[in-house]
Coordinates of C-alpha atoms in Angstrom, one line a residue:
M1 CA 56.9 26.9 68.5
P2 CA 53.3 27.2 69.6
G3 CA 52.1 28.3 66.2
G4 CA 53.8 25.5 64.5
G5 CA 52.6 23.0 67.0
G6 CA 49.1 24.2 66.6
W7 CA 49.2 24.0 62.8
Q8 CA 50.7 20.5 63.0
G9 CA 48.0 19.3 65.4
A10 CA 45.3 20.8 63.2
R11 CA 46.8 19.0 60.2
V12 CA 46.9 15.7 62.0
H13 CA 43.2 16.2 63.0
S14 CA 42.1 17.1 59.5
I15 CA 43.8 14.0 58.1
K16 CA 42.1 11.7 60.5
E17 CA 38.6 13.3 60.2
P18 CA 37.4 11.4 57.1
E19 CA 37.8 8.1 58.8
G20 CA 35.9 9.4 61.8
G21 CA 33.3 10.8 59.4
R22 CA 32.8 7.5 57.8
R23 CA 32.4 5.8 61.1
Y24 CA 29.9 8.5 62.1
A25 CA 28.0 8.0 58.8
R26 CA 27.9 4.3 59.3
A27 CA 26.7 4.8 62.8
L28 CA 23.9 7.0 61.6
V29 CA 22.9 4.5 59.0
A30 CA 23.0 1.8 61.6
A31 CA 20.9 3.9 64.0
A32 CA 18.4 5.0 61.3
P33 CA 15.1 3.1 61.0
A34 CA 15.2 0.3 58.3
P35 CA 12.5 1.8 56.0
A36 CA 14.3 5.2 55.9
M37 CA 17.6 3.5 55.0
V38 CA 16.0 1.5 52.2
S39 CA 14.4 4.8 50.9
V40 CA 17.8 6.6 50.8
L41 CA 19.5 3.7 49.1
F42 CA 16.7 3.3 46.6
S43 CA 16.7 7.0 45.7
L44 CA 20.4 6.9 45.1
S45 CA 20.0 3.8 42.9
L46 CA 17.3 5.3 40.8
S47 CA 19.3 8.5 40.4
R48 CA 22.3 6.6 39.1
L49 CA 20.1 4.4 36.9
G50 CA 18.5 7.5 35.4
L51 CA 22.0 9.0 34.7
W52 CA 23.1 5.7 33.1
A53 CA 19.9 5.4 31.0
A54 CA 20.2 9.1 29.8
G55 CA 23.8 8.6 28.9
L56 CA 23.1 5.4 27.0
I57 CA 20.2 7.0 25.1
W58 CA 22.4 9.9 24.2
I59 CA 25.2 7.7 23.0
L60 CA 22.8 5.5 20.9
G61 CA 21.2 8.6 19.5
F62 CA 24.5 10.0 18.5
F63 CA 25.6 6.8 16.7
K64 CA 22.2 6.6 15.0
L65 CA 22.6 10.2 13.8
I66 CA 26.1 9.4 12.5
R67 CA 24.7 6.4 10.7
L68 CA 21.9 8.5 9.1
L69 CA 24.3 11.2 8.0
L70 CA 26.7 8.6 6.4
R71 CA 23.8 7.0 4.6
R72 CA 22.6 10.3 3.4
Q73 CA 26.1 11.1 2.1
M74 CA 26.1 7.7 0.2
L75 CA 22.7 8.2 -1.3
A76 CA 23.5 11.9 -2.3
R77 CA 26.8 10.9 -3.9
A78 CA 25.1 8.1 -5.9
M79 CA 22.7 10.6 -7.4
D80 CA 25.3 13.3 -8.1
S81 CA 24.8 13.0 -11.9
F82 CA 21.1 13.5 -11.6
P83 CA 19.9 17.1 -11.3
G84 CA 16.6 17.7 -9.7
P85 CA 14.2 20.3 -8.1
P86 CA 15.5 22.3 -5.1
T87 CA 15.1 20.7 -1.7
H88 CA 14.3 22.0 1.7
W89 CA 17.3 21.5 4.1
L90 CA 15.1 19.6 6.6
L91 CA 12.0 18.4 4.7
G92 CA 13.5 17.5 1.4
H93 CA 10.7 17.4 -1.1
A94 CA 8.1 16.3 1.5
H95 CA 6.6 19.8 1.8
E96 CA 5.9 19.6 -2.0
I97 CA 4.5 16.1 -2.2
Q98 CA 2.2 16.6 0.8
R99 CA 0.4 19.4 -1.0
T100 CA -2.7 19.0 -3.1
G101 CA -1.7 18.5 -6.7
S102 CA 1.5 16.7 -5.8
L103 CA 1.1 14.1 -8.5
D104 CA 0.9 16.7 -11.3
R105 CA 3.8 18.5 -9.6
V106 CA 6.0 15.4 -10.2
V107 CA 4.8 15.3 -13.9
S108 CA 6.0 18.9 -14.3
W109 CA 9.3 17.9 -12.8
A110 CA 9.5 15.0 -15.3
H111 CA 9.2 17.5 -18.1
Q112 CA 12.0 19.6 -16.5
F113 CA 14.3 16.6 -15.8
P114 CA 14.0 13.9 -18.4
Y115 CA 14.4 10.3 -17.3
A116 CA 14.8 10.8 -13.5
H117 CA 15.6 13.1 -10.7
P118 CA 16.4 12.8 -6.9
L119 CA 13.4 12.7 -4.5
W120 CA 14.1 13.4 -0.8
V121 CA 11.6 12.5 1.9
G122 CA 13.0 14.3 4.9
P123 CA 16.8 14.9 5.4
F124 CA 18.0 11.3 5.3
L125 CA 15.8 9.3 2.8
G126 CA 16.6 9.9 -0.9
F127 CA 15.3 8.0 -4.0
L128 CA 16.0 8.3 -7.7
N129 CA 12.5 9.0 -9.0
I130 CA 12.2 7.4 -12.4
Y131 CA 9.4 7.8 -15.1
E132 CA 10.9 6.7 -18.4
P133 CA 10.4 3.2 -19.9
D134 CA 14.1 2.3 -20.4
Y135 CA 14.9 3.4 -16.9
A136 CA 12.0 1.3 -15.6
K137 CA 13.2 -1.7 -17.6
A138 CA 16.7 -1.4 -16.3
V139 CA 15.4 -1.8 -12.7
Y140 CA 12.1 -3.7 -12.9
S141 CA 13.2 -6.4 -15.3
R142 CA 15.4 -7.7 -12.4
G143 CA 14.3 -9.1 -9.1
D144 CA 15.6 -6.4 -6.8
P145 CA 13.8 -6.4 -3.4
K146 CA 11.3 -3.8 -2.3
A147 CA 12.8 -0.8 -0.5
A148 CA 12.7 -1.7 3.2
D149 CA 12.7 2.0 4.1
M150 CA 9.1 2.2 2.8
Y151 CA 7.7 -1.3 2.9
D152 CA 8.9 -2.1 6.4
F153 CA 6.1 0.2 7.5
F154 CA 3.7 -2.5 6.3
L155 CA 5.1 -5.2 8.6
Q156 CA 3.0 -4.4 11.6
W157 CA -0.1 -4.5 9.5
I158 CA 0.3 -7.3 6.9
G159 CA 3.3 -9.1 8.2
K160 CA 5.9 -10.8 6.0
G161 CA 3.7 -11.6 3.0
L162 CA 4.4 -11.6 -0.7
L163 CA 4.5 -7.8 -0.8
V164 CA 7.5 -7.4 1.4
L165 CA 9.3 -10.8 1.3
Q166 CA 12.5 -11.3 -0.7
G167 CA 14.9 -14.1 -1.6
P168 CA 14.0 -17.8 -1.1
K169 CA 11.1 -17.0 1.2
W170 CA 9.5 -14.8 -1.5
Y171 CA 10.0 -17.7 -4.1
Q172 CA 8.5 -20.2 -1.7
H173 CA 5.4 -18.1 -1.0
H174 CA 5.0 -17.2 -4.6
K175 CA 5.0 -20.8 -5.6
L176 CA 2.5 -21.7 -2.9
L177 CA 0.1 -18.9 -3.9
T178 CA 0.3 -19.3 -7.7
P179 CA -2.4 -22.1 -7.8
G180 CA -4.8 -19.7 -6.2
F181 CA -4.8 -17.6 -9.3
H182 CA -5.1 -20.3 -11.9
Y183 CA -7.9 -19.6 -14.4
D184 CA -9.8 -22.7 -13.3
V185 CA -10.0 -21.1 -9.8
L186 CA -10.9 -17.7 -11.2
K187 CA -13.8 -18.9 -13.4
P188 CA -16.4 -19.3 -10.7
Y189 CA -15.5 -15.9 -9.2
V190 CA -17.4 -14.3 -12.2
A191 CA -20.7 -15.1 -10.4
V192 CA -19.4 -13.9 -7.1
F193 CA -18.4 -10.5 -8.6
A194 CA -21.8 -10.2 -10.2
N195 CA -23.8 -11.0 -7.0
S196 CA -21.9 -8.4 -5.0
T197 CA -22.2 -5.8 -7.8
H198 CA -26.0 -6.4 -8.1
A199 CA -26.4 -5.7 -4.4
M200 CA -24.6 -2.4 -4.8
L201 CA -26.5 -1.4 -7.9
D202 CA -29.8 -2.0 -6.1
K203 CA -28.7 0.6 -3.6
W204 CA -27.8 2.9 -6.4
E205 CA -31.3 2.6 -7.8
E206 CA -32.6 4.3 -4.7
K207 CA -30.0 7.0 -4.8
A208 CA -30.5 7.6 -8.5
H209 CA -34.1 8.6 -7.8
E210 CA -33.0 11.5 -5.6
D211 CA -31.7 13.1 -8.8
K212 CA -28.5 14.4 -7.2
S213 CA -24.8 13.4 -7.3
F214 CA -23.3 11.2 -4.6
D215 CA -19.8 9.8 -3.8
I216 CA -19.4 6.4 -5.2
F217 CA -16.1 5.5 -3.5
C218 CA -17.4 4.1 -0.3
D219 CA -20.1 2.0 -1.9
V220 CA -17.6 0.5 -4.4
G221 CA -15.2 -0.2 -1.5
H222 CA -17.8 -2.1 0.4
M223 CA -18.8 -4.0 -2.8
A224 CA -15.1 -4.9 -3.5
L225 CA -14.6 -6.0 0.1
D226 CA -17.7 -8.1 0.0
S227 CA -16.6 -9.8 -3.2
L228 CA -13.1 -10.4 -1.8
M229 CA -14.4 -11.9 1.4
K230 CA -16.5 -14.4 -0.6
C231 CA -13.5 -15.3 -2.8
T232 CA -11.1 -15.4 0.1
F233 CA -13.2 -17.0 2.9
G234 CA -16.1 -18.5 1.1
K235 CA -18.6 -16.2 2.9
G236 CA -22.3 -16.4 2.2
D237 CA -24.3 -14.0 0.1
G238 CA -25.7 -11.9 3.0
G239 CA -23.4 -8.9 2.4
L240 CA -21.1 -7.3 4.8
G241 CA -22.1 -7.6 8.5
H242 CA -20.9 -5.5 11.3
R243 CA -17.6 -7.4 11.5
G244 CA -17.0 -6.8 7.8
S245 CA -17.9 -3.2 8.0
S246 CA -15.5 -2.7 11.0
Y247 CA -12.8 -4.4 8.9
Y248 CA -13.4 -2.1 6.0
S249 CA -13.2 1.0 8.3
A250 CA -9.9 -0.4 9.8
I251 CA -8.4 -0.9 6.3
S252 CA -9.4 2.6 5.2
E253 CA -7.8 4.1 8.4
L254 CA -4.6 2.1 7.8
T255 CA -4.1 3.2 4.2
L256 CA -4.5 6.9 5.3
L257 CA -2.1 6.5 8.3
M258 CA 0.4 4.6 6.2
Q259 CA 0.5 7.4 3.6
Q260 CA 0.9 10.0 6.2
R261 CA 3.7 8.1 7.8
T262 CA 5.7 7.6 4.6
E263 CA 5.5 11.4 3.8
S264 CA 6.4 12.5 7.4
F265 CA 10.1 11.8 8.1
Q266 CA 9.6 12.3 11.8
Y267 CA 7.5 9.2 11.9
H268 CA 10.1 7.0 10.1
N269 CA 11.7 5.8 13.3
D270 CA 9.7 3.0 14.9
F271 CA 10.6 3.8 18.5
I272 CA 9.4 7.4 18.1
Y273 CA 6.4 6.5 16.0
W274 CA 4.9 4.0 18.5
L275 CA 5.0 6.7 21.2
T276 CA 3.0 9.2 19.2
P277 CA -0.9 9.4 19.1
H278 CA -0.6 8.7 15.3
G279 CA 1.4 5.5 16.0
R280 CA -1.0 4.3 18.7
H281 CA -3.9 4.9 16.3
F282 CA -2.2 2.8 13.7
L283 CA -1.7 -0.1 16.2
R284 CA -5.4 0.0 17.2
A285 CA -6.4 -0.2 13.5
C286 CA -3.9 -3.1 13.0
Q287 CA -5.4 -5.0 15.9
A288 CA -8.9 -4.6 14.5
A289 CA -7.8 -5.9 11.1
H290 CA -5.9 -8.8 12.7
D291 CA -8.7 -9.8 15.0
H292 CA -11.0 -10.1 11.9
T293 CA -8.4 -12.2 9.9
D294 CA -7.6 -14.4 12.9
Q295 CA -11.2 -15.2 13.7
V296 CA -12.0 -16.2 10.1
I297 CA -8.9 -18.4 9.9
R298 CA -9.7 -20.1 13.2
E299 CA -13.3 -20.7 12.1
R300 CA -12.2 -22.2 8.8
K301 CA -9.6 -24.4 10.4
A302 CA -12.2 -25.7 12.8
V303 CA -14.4 -26.7 9.9
L304 CA -11.6 -28.5 8.2
Q305 CA -10.9 -30.6 11.2
F306 CA -13.7 -32.9 10.1
E307 CA -12.5 -35.3 7.5
K308 CA -15.8 -35.4 5.6
E309 CA -15.7 -31.6 5.2
Q310 CA -12.1 -31.9 3.9
Q311 CA -13.2 -34.4 1.3
K312 CA -16.2 -32.2 0.4
I313 CA -14.0 -29.2 -0.1
Q314 CA -11.5 -31.1 -2.3
S315 CA -14.3 -32.2 -4.5
Q316 CA -15.6 -28.7 -5.0
R317 CA -15.0 -27.0 -8.3
H318 CA -15.0 -23.6 -6.5
L319 CA -12.3 -23.3 -3.9
N320 CA -11.8 -20.1 -1.9
F321 CA -8.4 -18.6 -1.5
L322 CA -8.1 -19.5 2.2
D323 CA -8.9 -23.2 1.5
I324 CA -6.2 -23.2 -1.2
L325 CA -3.6 -21.6 1.2
L326 CA -4.5 -24.1 4.0
G327 CA -3.9 -27.0 1.6
A328 CA -0.8 -25.6 -0.2
Q329 CA 2.5 -27.3 0.3
D330 CA 5.8 -27.4 -1.5
E331 CA 7.7 -30.4 -2.9
N332 CA 9.1 -31.1 0.5
G333 CA 5.6 -31.1 2.1
I334 CA 6.2 -27.7 3.9
K335 CA 3.1 -25.7 4.4
L336 CA 2.7 -22.0 5.3
S337 CA 3.2 -21.2 8.9
D338 CA 0.4 -19.6 10.9
A339 CA 2.2 -16.3 10.7
G340 CA 2.8 -16.7 7.0
L341 CA -0.9 -17.7 6.4
R342 CA -2.2 -14.6 8.1
A343 CA 0.3 -12.4 6.3
E344 CA -0.8 -13.6 2.9
V345 CA -4.5 -13.3 3.7
D346 CA -4.0 -9.8 5.0
T347 CA -1.9 -8.9 2.0
F348 CA -4.5 -10.3 -0.4
M349 CA -7.3 -8.5 1.4
F350 CA -5.5 -5.1 1.3
E351 CA -4.2 -5.4 -2.3
G352 CA -7.3 -7.1 -3.6
H353 CA -9.9 -4.7 -2.5
D354 CA -8.4 -1.2 -2.2
T355 CA -6.7 -1.2 -5.6
T356 CA -9.7 -2.6 -7.3
T357 CA -11.9 0.0 -5.6
S358 CA -9.7 2.8 -7.0
G359 CA -9.6 1.3 -10.5
I360 CA -13.4 1.0 -10.7
C361 CA -14.2 4.4 -9.3
W362 CA -11.7 6.2 -11.6
F363 CA -13.0 4.2 -14.6
L364 CA -16.6 5.3 -13.9
Y365 CA -15.4 8.9 -13.6
C366 CA -13.7 8.6 -17.0
M367 CA -16.9 7.2 -18.5
A368 CA -18.9 10.1 -17.0
L369 CA -16.2 12.5 -18.4
H370 CA -16.4 11.0 -21.9
P371 CA -20.0 9.9 -22.7
E372 CA -19.1 8.9 -26.2
H373 CA -16.8 6.1 -24.9
Q374 CA -19.4 5.2 -22.3
H375 CA -21.9 4.7 -25.0
C376 CA -19.6 2.5 -27.0
C377 CA -18.8 0.3 -24.0
R378 CA -22.4 -0.1 -23.2
E379 CA -23.3 -1.1 -26.7
E380 CA -20.5 -3.7 -26.7
V381 CA -21.6 -5.3 -23.4
C382 CA -25.3 -5.3 -24.5
E383 CA -24.3 -7.1 -27.7
I384 CA -22.2 -9.7 -25.8
L385 CA -24.9 -10.4 -23.2
G386 CA -27.8 -10.7 -25.7
D387 CA -30.9 -12.1 -24.1
R388 CA -29.0 -13.6 -21.2
D389 CA -29.2 -11.9 -17.7
S390 CA -25.6 -12.9 -16.5
F391 CA -22.1 -12.9 -17.9
Q392 CA -20.1 -16.1 -18.4
W393 CA -16.3 -16.6 -18.2
D394 CA -15.9 -16.7 -22.0
D395 CA -17.7 -13.3 -22.2
L396 CA -14.8 -11.5 -20.6
G397 CA -12.4 -12.1 -23.5
K398 CA -14.9 -10.6 -25.9
M399 CA -15.0 -7.2 -24.1
T400 CA -12.4 -5.7 -26.3
Y401 CA -13.5 -2.0 -26.3
L402 CA -14.3 -2.0 -22.6
T403 CA -10.9 -3.5 -21.9
M404 CA -9.2 -0.7 -23.9
C405 CA -11.2 1.8 -21.9
I406 CA -10.2 0.2 -18.6
K407 CA -6.5 0.2 -19.6
E408 CA -6.7 3.9 -20.6
S409 CA -8.3 4.7 -17.2
F410 CA -5.4 2.8 -15.6
R411 CA -3.0 4.9 -17.6
L412 CA -4.4 8.2 -16.4
Y413 CA -5.3 7.1 -12.9
P414 CA -3.1 4.1 -11.9
P415 CA -4.5 2.5 -8.7
V416 CA -0.9 2.4 -7.2
P417 CA 0.8 5.6 -8.4
Q418 CA 4.3 4.9 -6.9
V419 CA 6.4 1.8 -6.0
Y420 CA 9.9 1.4 -4.6
R421 CA 12.9 -0.8 -4.9
Q422 CA 16.4 -1.1 -3.4
L423 CA 19.2 -2.1 -5.8
S424 CA 20.9 -5.4 -4.9
K425 CA 23.6 -4.7 -7.5
P426 CA 24.7 -1.7 -9.6
V427 CA 22.5 -0.7 -12.5
N428 CA 23.6 1.0 -15.8
F429 CA 21.0 3.2 -17.6
V430 CA 20.5 3.7 -21.3
D431 CA 22.0 7.2 -21.2
G432 CA 25.3 6.1 -19.6
R433 CA 24.5 7.1 -16.1
S434 CA 24.5 4.5 -13.3
L435 CA 23.7 3.8 -9.7
P436 CA 25.6 1.6 -7.2
A437 CA 24.1 -1.2 -5.1
G438 CA 22.1 -0.1 -2.1
S439 CA 20.6 2.9 -4.0
L440 CA 16.8 3.5 -3.6
I441 CA 14.5 3.7 -6.6
S442 CA 11.1 5.2 -6.8
L443 CA 9.1 4.3 -9.9
H444 CA 6.5 7.1 -10.3
I445 CA 3.9 5.2 -12.4
Y446 CA 1.6 8.2 -12.6
A447 CA 4.3 10.3 -14.2
L448 CA 5.4 7.4 -16.4
H449 CA 1.9 7.1 -17.8
R450 CA 1.8 10.8 -18.6
N451 CA 5.3 11.0 -20.1
S452 CA 4.7 13.0 -23.3
A453 CA 7.8 11.4 -24.9
V454 CA 6.0 8.0 -24.7
W455 CA 2.3 9.1 -24.9
P456 CA 1.4 11.8 -27.4
D457 CA -1.2 14.2 -25.9
P458 CA -1.0 12.3 -22.5
E459 CA -3.9 14.1 -20.9
V460 CA -6.3 13.0 -23.6
F461 CA -8.5 9.9 -22.9
D462 CA -7.9 7.7 -26.0
P463 CA -8.7 4.0 -25.6
L464 CA -7.3 3.2 -29.1
R465 CA -3.8 3.6 -27.5
F466 CA -4.4 0.0 -26.5
S467 CA -5.5 -1.4 -29.8
P468 CA -3.4 -4.4 -30.8
E469 CA -1.4 -2.5 -33.4
N470 CA -0.5 0.3 -31.1
V471 CA 0.4 -2.0 -28.2
A472 CA 2.7 -4.0 -30.5
T473 CA 4.8 -0.8 -31.3
R474 CA 5.0 0.5 -27.8
H475 CA 7.8 0.0 -25.2
P476 CA 6.8 -3.0 -22.9
F477 CA 7.7 -0.9 -19.8
A478 CA 5.7 2.2 -20.8
F479 CA 2.5 0.9 -19.2
M480 CA 2.8 -0.6 -15.7
P481 CA -0.4 -0.4 -13.7
F482 CA 0.5 -3.8 -12.1
S483 CA 4.2 -3.2 -11.9
A484 CA 6.3 -5.4 -14.2
G485 CA 9.1 -8.0 -14.3
P486 CA 9.4 -11.0 -12.0
R487 CA 7.8 -9.2 -9.0
N488 CA 4.7 -7.9 -10.8
C489 CA 1.3 -8.3 -9.2
I490 CA 0.4 -12.0 -8.9
G491 CA -3.3 -11.1 -8.7
Q492 CA -3.6 -8.9 -11.9
Q493 CA -5.8 -11.4 -13.7
F494 CA -8.1 -11.6 -10.7
A495 CA -8.3 -7.7 -10.7
M496 CA -8.9 -7.4 -14.4
N497 CA -11.7 -10.0 -14.4
E498 CA -13.5 -8.2 -11.5
M499 CA -13.0 -4.8 -13.2
K500 CA -14.7 -6.2 -16.4
V501 CA -17.6 -7.8 -14.6
V502 CA -18.3 -4.8 -12.3
T503 CA -18.0 -2.1 -14.9
A504 CA -20.0 -3.9 -17.5
L505 CA -22.9 -4.4 -15.0
C506 CA -22.7 -0.8 -13.9
L507 CA -22.9 0.5 -17.5
L508 CA -25.9 -1.8 -18.2
R509 CA -27.8 -0.4 -15.3
F510 CA -26.9 3.3 -15.3
E511 CA -25.8 6.2 -17.3
F512 CA -23.1 8.1 -15.5
A513 CA -22.6 11.9 -15.6
L514 CA -20.3 14.4 -13.8
D515 CA -21.2 16.8 -11.1
P516 CA -19.5 19.9 -12.4
L517 CA -19.6 21.5 -9.0
R518 CA -17.6 18.7 -7.3
P519 CA -14.6 17.6 -9.5
P520 CA -12.4 15.0 -7.8
I521 CA -9.1 16.1 -6.3
K522 CA -6.5 13.4 -6.8
M523 CA -4.7 12.3 -3.7
P524 CA -2.2 9.4 -3.3
Q525 CA -3.0 7.4 -0.1
L526 CA -1.1 4.2 -1.0
I527 CA -3.7 3.9 -3.7
L528 CA -5.0 6.7 -5.9
R529 CA -8.0 8.3 -4.1
S530 CA -9.9 11.5 -4.3
K531 CA -9.6 14.0 -1.5
N532 CA -13.3 15.0 -1.8
G533 CA -14.6 11.7 -3.1
I534 CA -15.8 10.9 -6.6
H535 CA -19.3 12.4 -7.1
L536 CA -21.4 11.3 -10.1
R537 CA -24.9 11.6 -11.2
L538 CA -26.7 8.4 -12.1
K539 CA -29.6 7.8 -14.5
S540 CA -31.2 4.4 -14.3
L541 CA -31.6 2.5 -17.6
R542 CA -34.1 0.1 -16.3
P543 CA -37.5 0.1 -18.1
G544 CA -40.1 1.9 -16.1
S545 CA -37.6 3.7 -13.9
G546 CA -39.2 7.0 -14.9
K547 CA -35.8 8.6 -15.5

């Protein structure tokens, strides 16, 4: 049949054509110029590679989301028995804690929800926020590690130092660092604190003559950094040079960027964060801080290469912090690695100057706010100093009223208003509620220190709260400016000594008064700062000042 034969022939032709097509394609490729062939194959490879990469990213993102959702479910279930303020479906409580007045907002929540309440930073990160002494004791009397969800943000900046380490490494570093805070080491620092403070006060004499208020925060920050660089690196008495000022600026930027990152859940993922302008700004500031630390360590190591210099240093009564770290070794003769050395120096520089700056500034604000207590402190230090022109180590223990005022300012304005832990094992609280291992804890020190169940009239500045008889009857975990338990601040004695020397000298030189038009606006930025600075009026007490 013609029709059938034609169909059959067409069928045979259609079956054979692909093989012919392939031969034709190979012939075209063979006949094509070599560069064109490479371009075609390369574009095909790139296209396939892009599809594979997109698919892989999608799959990894999907599994990451599942992991986050499961962890959220675990954290939420663990806090089922703790009622709390309403949360935003995406932001959690972040939209509340980013607002001005967030610290006092948490205090109001503490009145509404006794003991503790859930605190969500974004959709996936939830803490039990505690502010009651028995709850604080249940967690902070143990050695639970810092919450990695928060403190891992520090790693790019300060590395694995004492602040973020845990387990055997933490114990090793703590043991190596402890000699650096022995009172024999701290004694000579009194003169160092005094020299840096006098340089700052001389500048304030000029500002006081202008008869207007000024922000003291930046000046105190430079003074604290100058003191710390002398104590840490053995710097001379020339004050902060350009390099030191750049380091101070870098640290100020880093604390602001860190606070913004912790409060913004979209910045919590490292991969995403490093791609943002915010993340790149953070890396530049880290590099500036690291360049400063590395250069100082290199210079000091170069000096110590000379045996005579080493012998000279060992015979000195005044060892700086870096020299102690360079010579420190455990019972097995193991020293700090280069990375560990830089991490501890960076940690000490951050914690040692920023927290002290906050404490000094808020103390002076309290003195301006309460002139009657300012007068009592001034009388006490005048009596201790007598006819001498400088303080000695033994004088610090005699400053009883000044110390009570410092502690009361710490209560109302704790330098570090919030700290975090992750439970390594379950915890049972005094009211019968509990949390499983893996749960996250936020200790809100600011709210704890204003807990009306512990502190009657908590907003009132009353130094007598810290008289020996009142301290003896109060819960040991009611006052925690330096945290508490086995992981409390290793440098708290250093900080208290500096606070006493600096504040005593300030009160001897000036009378402090408020600027009623510029009250400070409290703002947590890792440490407690003021959004608009701390503006005070100063009146010189030097004879012949004309004030």
